[in-house]
Coordinates of C-alpha atoms in Angstrom, one line a residue:
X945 CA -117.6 28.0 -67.2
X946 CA -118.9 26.2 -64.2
X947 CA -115.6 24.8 -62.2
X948 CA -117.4 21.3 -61.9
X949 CA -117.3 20.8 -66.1
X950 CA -113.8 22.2 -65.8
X951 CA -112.8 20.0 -62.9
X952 CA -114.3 16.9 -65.8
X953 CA -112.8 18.3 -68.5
X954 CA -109.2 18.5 -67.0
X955 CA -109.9 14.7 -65.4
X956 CA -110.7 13.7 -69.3
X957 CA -108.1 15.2 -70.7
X958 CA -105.5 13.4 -68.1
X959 CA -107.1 10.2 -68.6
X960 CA -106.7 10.4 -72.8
X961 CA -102.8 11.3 -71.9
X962 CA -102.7 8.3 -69.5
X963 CA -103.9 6.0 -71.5
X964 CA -101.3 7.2 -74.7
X965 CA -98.4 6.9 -72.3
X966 CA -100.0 3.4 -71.3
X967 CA -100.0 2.6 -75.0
X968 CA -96.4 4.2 -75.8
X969 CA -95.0 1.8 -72.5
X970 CA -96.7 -1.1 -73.7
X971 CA -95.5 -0.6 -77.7
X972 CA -91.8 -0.3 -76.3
X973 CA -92.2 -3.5 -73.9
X974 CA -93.4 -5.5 -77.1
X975 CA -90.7 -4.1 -79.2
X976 CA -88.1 -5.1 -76.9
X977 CA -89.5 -8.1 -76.1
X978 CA -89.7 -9.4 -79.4
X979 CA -86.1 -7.6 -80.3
X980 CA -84.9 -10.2 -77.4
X981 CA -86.6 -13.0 -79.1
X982 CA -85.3 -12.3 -82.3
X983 CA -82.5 -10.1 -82.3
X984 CA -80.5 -9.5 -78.9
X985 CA -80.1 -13.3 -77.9
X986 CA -82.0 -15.1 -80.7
X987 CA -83.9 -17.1 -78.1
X988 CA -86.1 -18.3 -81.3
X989 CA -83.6 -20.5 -81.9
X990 CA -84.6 -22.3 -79.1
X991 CA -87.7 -23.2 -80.7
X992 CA -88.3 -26.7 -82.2
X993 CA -88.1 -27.0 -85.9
X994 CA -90.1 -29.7 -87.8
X995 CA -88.2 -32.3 -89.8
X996 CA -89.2 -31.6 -93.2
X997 CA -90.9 -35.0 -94.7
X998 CA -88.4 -34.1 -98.0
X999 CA -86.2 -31.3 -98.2
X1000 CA -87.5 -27.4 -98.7
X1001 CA -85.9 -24.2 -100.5
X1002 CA -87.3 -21.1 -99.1
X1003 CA -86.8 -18.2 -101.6
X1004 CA -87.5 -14.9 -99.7
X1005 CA -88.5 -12.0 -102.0
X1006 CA -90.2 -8.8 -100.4
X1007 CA -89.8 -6.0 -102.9
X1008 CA -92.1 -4.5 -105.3
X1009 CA -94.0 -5.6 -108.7
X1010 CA -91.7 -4.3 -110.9
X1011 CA -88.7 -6.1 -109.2
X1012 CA -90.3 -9.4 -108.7
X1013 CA -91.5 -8.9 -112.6
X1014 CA -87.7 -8.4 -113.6
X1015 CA -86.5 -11.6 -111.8
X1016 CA -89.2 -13.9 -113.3
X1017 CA -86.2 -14.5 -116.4
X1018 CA -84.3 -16.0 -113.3
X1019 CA -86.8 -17.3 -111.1
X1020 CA -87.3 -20.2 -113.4
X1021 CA -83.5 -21.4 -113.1
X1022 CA -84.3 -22.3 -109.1
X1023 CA -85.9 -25.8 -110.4
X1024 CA -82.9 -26.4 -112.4
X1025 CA -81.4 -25.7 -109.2
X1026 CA -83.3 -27.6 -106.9
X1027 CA -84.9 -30.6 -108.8
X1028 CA -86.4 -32.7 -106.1
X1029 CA -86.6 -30.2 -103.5
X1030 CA -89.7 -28.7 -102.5
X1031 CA -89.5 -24.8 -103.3
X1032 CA -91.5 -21.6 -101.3
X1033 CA -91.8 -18.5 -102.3
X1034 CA -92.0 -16.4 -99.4
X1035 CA -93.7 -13.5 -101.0
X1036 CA -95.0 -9.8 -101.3
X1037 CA -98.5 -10.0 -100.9
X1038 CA -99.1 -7.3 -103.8
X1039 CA -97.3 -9.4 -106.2
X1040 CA -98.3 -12.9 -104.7
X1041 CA -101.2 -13.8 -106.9
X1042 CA -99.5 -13.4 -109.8
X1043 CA -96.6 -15.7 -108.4
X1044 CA -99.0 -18.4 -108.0
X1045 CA -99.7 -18.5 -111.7
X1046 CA -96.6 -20.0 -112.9
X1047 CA -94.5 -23.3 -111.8
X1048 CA -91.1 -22.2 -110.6
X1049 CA -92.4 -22.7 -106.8
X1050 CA -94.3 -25.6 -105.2
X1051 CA -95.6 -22.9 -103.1
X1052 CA -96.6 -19.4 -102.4
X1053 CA -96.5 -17.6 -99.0
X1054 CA -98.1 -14.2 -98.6
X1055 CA -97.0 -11.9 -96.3
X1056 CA -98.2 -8.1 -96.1
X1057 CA -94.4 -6.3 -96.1
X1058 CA -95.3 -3.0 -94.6
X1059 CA -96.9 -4.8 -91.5
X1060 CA -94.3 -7.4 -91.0
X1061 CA -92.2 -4.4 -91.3
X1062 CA -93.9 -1.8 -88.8
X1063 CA -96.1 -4.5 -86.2
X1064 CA -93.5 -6.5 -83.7
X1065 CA -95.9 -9.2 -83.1
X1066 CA -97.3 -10.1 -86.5
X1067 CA -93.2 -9.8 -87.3
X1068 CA -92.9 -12.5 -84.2
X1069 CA -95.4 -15.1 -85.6
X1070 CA -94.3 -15.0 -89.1
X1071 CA -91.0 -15.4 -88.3
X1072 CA -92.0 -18.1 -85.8
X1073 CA -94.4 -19.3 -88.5
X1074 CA -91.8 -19.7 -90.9
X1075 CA -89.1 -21.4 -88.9
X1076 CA -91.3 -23.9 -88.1
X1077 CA -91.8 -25.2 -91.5
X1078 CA -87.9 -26.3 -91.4
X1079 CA -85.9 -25.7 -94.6
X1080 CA -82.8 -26.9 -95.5
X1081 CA -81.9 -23.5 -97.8
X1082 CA -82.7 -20.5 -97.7
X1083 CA -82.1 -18.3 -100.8
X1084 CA -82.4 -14.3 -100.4
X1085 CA -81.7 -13.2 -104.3
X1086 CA -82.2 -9.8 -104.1
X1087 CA -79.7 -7.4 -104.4
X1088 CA -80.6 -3.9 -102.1
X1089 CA -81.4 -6.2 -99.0
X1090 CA -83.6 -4.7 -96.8
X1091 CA -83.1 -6.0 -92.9
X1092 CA -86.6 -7.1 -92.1
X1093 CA -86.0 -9.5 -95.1
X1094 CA -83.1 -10.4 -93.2
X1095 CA -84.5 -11.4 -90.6
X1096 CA -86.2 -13.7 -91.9
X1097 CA -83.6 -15.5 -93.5
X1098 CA -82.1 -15.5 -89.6
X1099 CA -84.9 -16.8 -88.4
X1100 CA -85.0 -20.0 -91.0
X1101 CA -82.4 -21.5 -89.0
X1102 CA -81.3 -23.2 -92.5
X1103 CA -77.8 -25.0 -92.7
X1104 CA -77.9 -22.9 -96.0
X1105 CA -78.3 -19.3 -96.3
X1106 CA -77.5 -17.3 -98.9
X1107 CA -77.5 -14.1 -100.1
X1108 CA -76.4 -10.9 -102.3
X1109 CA -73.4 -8.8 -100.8
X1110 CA -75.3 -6.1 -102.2
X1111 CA -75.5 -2.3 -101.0
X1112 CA -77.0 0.4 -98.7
X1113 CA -79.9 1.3 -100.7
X1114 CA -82.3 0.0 -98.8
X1115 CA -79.9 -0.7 -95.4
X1116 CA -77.8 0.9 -92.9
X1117 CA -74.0 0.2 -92.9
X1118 CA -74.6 -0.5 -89.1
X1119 CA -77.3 -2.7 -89.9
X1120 CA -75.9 -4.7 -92.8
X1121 CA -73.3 -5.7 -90.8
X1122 CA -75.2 -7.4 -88.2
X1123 CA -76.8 -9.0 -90.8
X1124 CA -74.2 -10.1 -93.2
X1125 CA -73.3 -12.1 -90.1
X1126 CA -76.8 -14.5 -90.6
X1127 CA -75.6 -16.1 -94.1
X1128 CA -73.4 -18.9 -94.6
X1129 CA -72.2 -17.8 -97.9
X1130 CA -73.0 -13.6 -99.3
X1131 CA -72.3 -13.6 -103.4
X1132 CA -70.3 -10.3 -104.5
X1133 CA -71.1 -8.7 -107.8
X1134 CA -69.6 -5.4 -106.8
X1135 CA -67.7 -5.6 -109.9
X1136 CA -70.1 -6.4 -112.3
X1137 CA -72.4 -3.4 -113.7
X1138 CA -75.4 -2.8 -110.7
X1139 CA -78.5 -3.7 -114.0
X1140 CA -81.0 -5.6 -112.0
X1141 CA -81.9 -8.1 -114.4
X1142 CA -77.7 -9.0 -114.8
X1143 CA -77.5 -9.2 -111.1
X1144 CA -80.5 -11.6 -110.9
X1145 CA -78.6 -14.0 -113.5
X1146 CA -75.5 -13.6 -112.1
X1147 CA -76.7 -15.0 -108.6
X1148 CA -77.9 -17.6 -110.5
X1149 CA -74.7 -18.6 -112.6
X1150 CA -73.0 -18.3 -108.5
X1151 CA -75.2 -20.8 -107.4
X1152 CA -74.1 -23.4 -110.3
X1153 CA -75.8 -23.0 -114.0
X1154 CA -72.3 -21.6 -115.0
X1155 CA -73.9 -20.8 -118.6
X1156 CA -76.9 -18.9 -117.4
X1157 CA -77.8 -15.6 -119.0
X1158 CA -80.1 -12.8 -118.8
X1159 CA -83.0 -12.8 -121.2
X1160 CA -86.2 -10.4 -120.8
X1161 CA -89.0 -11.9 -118.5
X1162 CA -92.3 -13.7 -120.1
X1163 CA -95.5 -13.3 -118.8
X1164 CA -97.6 -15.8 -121.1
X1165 CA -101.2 -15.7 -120.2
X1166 CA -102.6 -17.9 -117.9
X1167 CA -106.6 -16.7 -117.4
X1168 CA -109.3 -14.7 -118.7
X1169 CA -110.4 -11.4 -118.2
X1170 CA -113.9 -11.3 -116.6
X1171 CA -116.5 -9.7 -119.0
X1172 CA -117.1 -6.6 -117.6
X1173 CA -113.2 -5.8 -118.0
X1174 CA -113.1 -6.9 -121.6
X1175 CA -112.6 -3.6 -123.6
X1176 CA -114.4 -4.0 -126.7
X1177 CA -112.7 -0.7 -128.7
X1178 CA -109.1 -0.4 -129.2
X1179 CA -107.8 1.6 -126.2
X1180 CA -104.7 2.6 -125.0
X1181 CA -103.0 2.5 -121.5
X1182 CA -101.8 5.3 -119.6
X1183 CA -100.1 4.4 -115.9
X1184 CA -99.6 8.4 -114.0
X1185 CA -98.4 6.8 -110.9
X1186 CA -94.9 5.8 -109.1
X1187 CA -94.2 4.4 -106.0
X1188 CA -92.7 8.2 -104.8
X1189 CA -95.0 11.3 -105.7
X1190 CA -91.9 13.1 -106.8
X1191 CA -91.0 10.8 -109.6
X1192 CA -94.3 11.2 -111.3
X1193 CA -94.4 13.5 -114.5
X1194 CA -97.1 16.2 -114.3
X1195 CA -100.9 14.9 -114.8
X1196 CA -101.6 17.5 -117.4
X1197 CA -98.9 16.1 -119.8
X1198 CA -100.3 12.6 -119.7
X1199 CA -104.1 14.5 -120.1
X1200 CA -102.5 16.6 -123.1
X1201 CA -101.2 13.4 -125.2
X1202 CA -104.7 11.6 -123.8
X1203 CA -106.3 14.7 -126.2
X1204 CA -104.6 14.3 -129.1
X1205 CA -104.3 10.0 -129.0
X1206 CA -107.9 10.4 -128.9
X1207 CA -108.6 12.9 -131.5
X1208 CA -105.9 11.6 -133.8
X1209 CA -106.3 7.8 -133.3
X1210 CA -109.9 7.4 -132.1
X1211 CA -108.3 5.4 -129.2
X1212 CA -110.1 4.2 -126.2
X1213 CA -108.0 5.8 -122.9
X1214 CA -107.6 3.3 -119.9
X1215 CA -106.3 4.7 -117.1
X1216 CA -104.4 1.9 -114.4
X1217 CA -103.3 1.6 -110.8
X1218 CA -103.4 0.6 -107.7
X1219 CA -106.4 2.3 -105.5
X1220 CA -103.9 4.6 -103.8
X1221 CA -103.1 6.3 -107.5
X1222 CA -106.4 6.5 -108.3
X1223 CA -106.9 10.2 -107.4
X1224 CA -104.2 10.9 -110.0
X1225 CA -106.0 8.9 -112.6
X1226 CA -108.9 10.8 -112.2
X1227 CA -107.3 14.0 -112.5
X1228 CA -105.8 12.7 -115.7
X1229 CA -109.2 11.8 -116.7
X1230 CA -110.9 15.1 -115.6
X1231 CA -108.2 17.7 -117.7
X1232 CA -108.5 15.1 -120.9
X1233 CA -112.3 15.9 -120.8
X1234 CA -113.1 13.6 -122.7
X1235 CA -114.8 9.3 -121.4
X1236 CA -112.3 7.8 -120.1
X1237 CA -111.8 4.1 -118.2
X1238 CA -110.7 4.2 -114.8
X1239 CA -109.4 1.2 -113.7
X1240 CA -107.1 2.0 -110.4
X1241 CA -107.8 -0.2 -107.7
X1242 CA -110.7 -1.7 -109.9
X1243 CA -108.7 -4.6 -110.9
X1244 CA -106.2 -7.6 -109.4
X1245 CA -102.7 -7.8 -110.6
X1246 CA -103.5 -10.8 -112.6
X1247 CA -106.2 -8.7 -114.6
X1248 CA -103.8 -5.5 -115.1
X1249 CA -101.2 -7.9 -116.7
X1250 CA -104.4 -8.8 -119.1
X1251 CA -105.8 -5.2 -119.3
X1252 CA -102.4 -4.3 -120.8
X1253 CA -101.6 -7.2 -123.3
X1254 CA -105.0 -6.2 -124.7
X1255 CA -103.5 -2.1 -125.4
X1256 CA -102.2 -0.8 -128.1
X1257 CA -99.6 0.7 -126.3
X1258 CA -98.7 1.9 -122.8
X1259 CA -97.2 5.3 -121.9
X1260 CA -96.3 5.5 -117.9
X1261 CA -93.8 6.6 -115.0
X1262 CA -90.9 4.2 -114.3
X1263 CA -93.1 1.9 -112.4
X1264 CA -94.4 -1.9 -112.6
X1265 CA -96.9 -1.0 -115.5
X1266 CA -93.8 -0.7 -117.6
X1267 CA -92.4 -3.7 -116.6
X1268 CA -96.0 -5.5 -116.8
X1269 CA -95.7 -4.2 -120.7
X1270 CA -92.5 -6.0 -121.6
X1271 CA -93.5 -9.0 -119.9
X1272 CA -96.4 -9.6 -122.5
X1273 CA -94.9 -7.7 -125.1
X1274 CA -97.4 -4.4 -125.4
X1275 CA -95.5 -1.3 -127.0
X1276 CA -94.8 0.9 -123.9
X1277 CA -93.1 4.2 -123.3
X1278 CA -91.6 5.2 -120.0
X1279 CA -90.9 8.2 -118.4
X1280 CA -87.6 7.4 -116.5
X1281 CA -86.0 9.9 -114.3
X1282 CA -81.9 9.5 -113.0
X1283 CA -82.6 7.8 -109.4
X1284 CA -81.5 4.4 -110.8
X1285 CA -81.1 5.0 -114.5
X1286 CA -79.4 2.0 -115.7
X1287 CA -80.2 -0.6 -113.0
X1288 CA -84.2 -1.4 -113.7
X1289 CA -84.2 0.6 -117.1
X1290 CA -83.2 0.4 -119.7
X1291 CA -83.2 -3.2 -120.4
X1292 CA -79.7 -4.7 -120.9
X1293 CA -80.7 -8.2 -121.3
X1294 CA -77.4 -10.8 -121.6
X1295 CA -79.1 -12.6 -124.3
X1296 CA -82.3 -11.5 -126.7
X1297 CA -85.2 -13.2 -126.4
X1298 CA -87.3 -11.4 -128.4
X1299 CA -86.9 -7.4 -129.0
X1300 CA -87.9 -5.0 -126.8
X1301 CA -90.8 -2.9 -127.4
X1302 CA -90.4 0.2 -125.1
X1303 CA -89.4 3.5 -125.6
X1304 CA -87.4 5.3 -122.2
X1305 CA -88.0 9.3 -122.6
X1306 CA -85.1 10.7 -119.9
X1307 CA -83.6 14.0 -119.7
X1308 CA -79.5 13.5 -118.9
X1309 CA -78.5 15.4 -115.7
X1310 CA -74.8 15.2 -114.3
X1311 CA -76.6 13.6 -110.5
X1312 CA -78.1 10.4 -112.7
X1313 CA -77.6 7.7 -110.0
X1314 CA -79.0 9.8 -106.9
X1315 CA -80.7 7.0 -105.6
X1316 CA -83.8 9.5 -105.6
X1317 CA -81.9 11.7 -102.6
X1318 CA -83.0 14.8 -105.1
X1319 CA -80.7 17.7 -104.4
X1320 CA -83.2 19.8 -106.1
X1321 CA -86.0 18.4 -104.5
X1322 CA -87.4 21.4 -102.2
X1323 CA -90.9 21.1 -100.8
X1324 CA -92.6 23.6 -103.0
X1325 CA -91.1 20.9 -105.7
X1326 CA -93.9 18.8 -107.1
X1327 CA -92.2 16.8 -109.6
X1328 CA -88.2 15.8 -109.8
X1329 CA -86.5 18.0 -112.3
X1330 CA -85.1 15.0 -114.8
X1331 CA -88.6 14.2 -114.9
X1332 CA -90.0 17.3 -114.7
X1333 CA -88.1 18.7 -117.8
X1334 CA -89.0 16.0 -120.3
X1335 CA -90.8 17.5 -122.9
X1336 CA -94.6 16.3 -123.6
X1337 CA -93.5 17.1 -127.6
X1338 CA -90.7 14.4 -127.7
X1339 CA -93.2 11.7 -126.2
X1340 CA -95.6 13.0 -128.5
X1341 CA -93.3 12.0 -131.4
X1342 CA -92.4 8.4 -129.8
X1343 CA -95.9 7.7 -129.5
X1344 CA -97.3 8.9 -133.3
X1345 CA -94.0 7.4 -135.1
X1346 CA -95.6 3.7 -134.0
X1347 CA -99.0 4.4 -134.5

């Protein structure tokens, strides 16, 4: 090789490593610059907040579909709450559209978690952002805190903020107590059972409505499906994907009991998820051999909630589907492993409603309660073993005894 294109070569290679370290300085002078801000000396509580023209509630709630779908029973008890105040829903942008459909909130603020998370900056201007809107309360109800949420409570600058105790699911010890610091008032539940849609009432009953109690959440409908998503045949849903890989239950069992609903039942199969699972609905799709209707990533939230009211049933991981299912009251069964067995699922509502349709298939291991820290899990591992080991034959049987 001629030592001129060497000599270039070696000067472009130095330049591309320049210009990463450039980048890796400037990332860590942004991060502590907005760590000062926020964090080390809290000089955003220097900045001016506007005088509210009557007073706000901000309710701060980051986590995922399923958990915002389980707190809708409660959600509603905040205008009981807060009568003449304005309320805002500072809110999961995944979920967020759906929020906007019902009246518990005068407002609905997006905000795209995983960036507010992960980008300093964009973390800066919301939290600027949202200071600046100058509430009077600030409410975070969910239990396994997380301290970006947190922060933003901090951040508020609220007379009133208030908060779950909670635990380290989702937090460091070191980290939750810097931020337990930030609330005027933390509500302890320690020693009631940790079942999510309990604790969601029991912050409420803390906060006043003495007599409040758990009931199952109710998603009536609100819109129409557009045309093309209006399934003419009788159809069932199948959901194959989880928030973690490991905690989904193999694709050919959901194909297998795809084959026979089809054959047996002359069922329509619908296959739903978010764009991300929609690999694993088309491997679902692919071993049934047989049409199939792949909605993941195909519809909005709004339209999934619709999709599955319309099925005759819905069989799917421990994931919001499920959750989606109860809400509007569509026959669902669940394949629920031992991460958090008896905190989402099953259901032990304080007060019935209406009954609960769903079925939860589970296979009892002495490590239930793992917080999904798998001691099994080894990377050869595809799927969990409580998941794993649930047999496709007893969720055959669930499925044909209410067909």
């Amino acid at each position: 090789m001629p030592p001129l294109l060497i000599l270039i070569r070696k000067l472009k290679s130095a330049q591309t490593r320049l210009r990463r370290w450039i980048a890796s300085v400037q990332q860590d002078l942004v991060s502590w610059v907005v760590s000062f801000l926020t964090e080390k000396y809290w000089l955003i509580d220097y900045l001016p907040v506007k005088r509210p023209q009557r007073a706000q509630v901000l309710l701060v709630r980051l986590d995922l579909i399923g958990d915002f779908i389980i707190w809708l029973d409660s959600a509603k008890a905040y205008r009981q709450l807060y009568p003449t105040q304005r309320i805002v829903l500072y809110a999961n942008a995944i979920w967020a559209g759906l929020a906007e459909q019902f009246d518990y909130w005068d407002e609905v603020v997006p905000v795209d978690v995983a960036k507010l998370r992960a980008n300093d900056w964009f973390r800066l201007r919301q939290l600027v952002a949202i200071r600046e809107r100058g509430f009077c309360v600030a409410l975070q109800p969910t239990y396994s805190r997380e301290y970006v949420a947190d922060l933003v409570v901090r951040s508020v600058g609220a007379p009133l903020r208030i908060g779950h105790v909670g635990n380290l699911d989702n937090i460091t010890l070191e980290k939750k107590t810097i931020a337990d610091q930030w609330y005027s008032r933390l509500i302890d539940l320690s020693a009631q059972p940790v079942v999510e849609l309990n604790l969601n009432a029991g912050f409420i009953r803390a906060l006043g409505i003495a007599d409040f109690k758990s009931a199952m959440p109710e998603i009536i409908q609100r819109s129409r499906l557009p045309k093309h998503l209006q399934i003419t045949e009788p159809y069932f849903v199948i959901a194959p994907g989880a928030s973690w890989a490991p905690k989904m239950w193999l694709a050919e069992n959901f194909a297998k009991l795809a084959q026979e609903i089809h054959r047996l039942h002359q069922l329509k199969l619908v296959l739903c998820g978010t764009a991300a699972e929609s690999h694993i609905c088309e491997e679902v799709a692919h071993l049934a051999g047989f049409d199939a209707i792949i909605l993941a990533g195909q519809t909005s939230l709004c339209e999934m909630v619709e999709v599955i009211r319309r099925a005759k049933f819905l069989l799917a991981n421990d994931s919001a589907p499920v959750h989606i299912a109860a809400a509007v009251k569509t026959r669902s069964i669940c394949i629920l492993g031992g991460g958090h067995f008896g905190r989402f699922l099953p259901y032990l509502p304080e007060t019935s409603n209406s009954p609960i349709d769903m079925e939860v298939v589970h296979k009892k291991m002495d490590c239930y309660g793992c917080n999904w820290k798998c001691k099994y899990l080894r990377e050869e591992t595809q799927v969990v073993p409580c998941i794993a080991e649930i047999p496709a034959s007893t969720v055959r049987k669930l499925i044909t005894e209410g067909l």
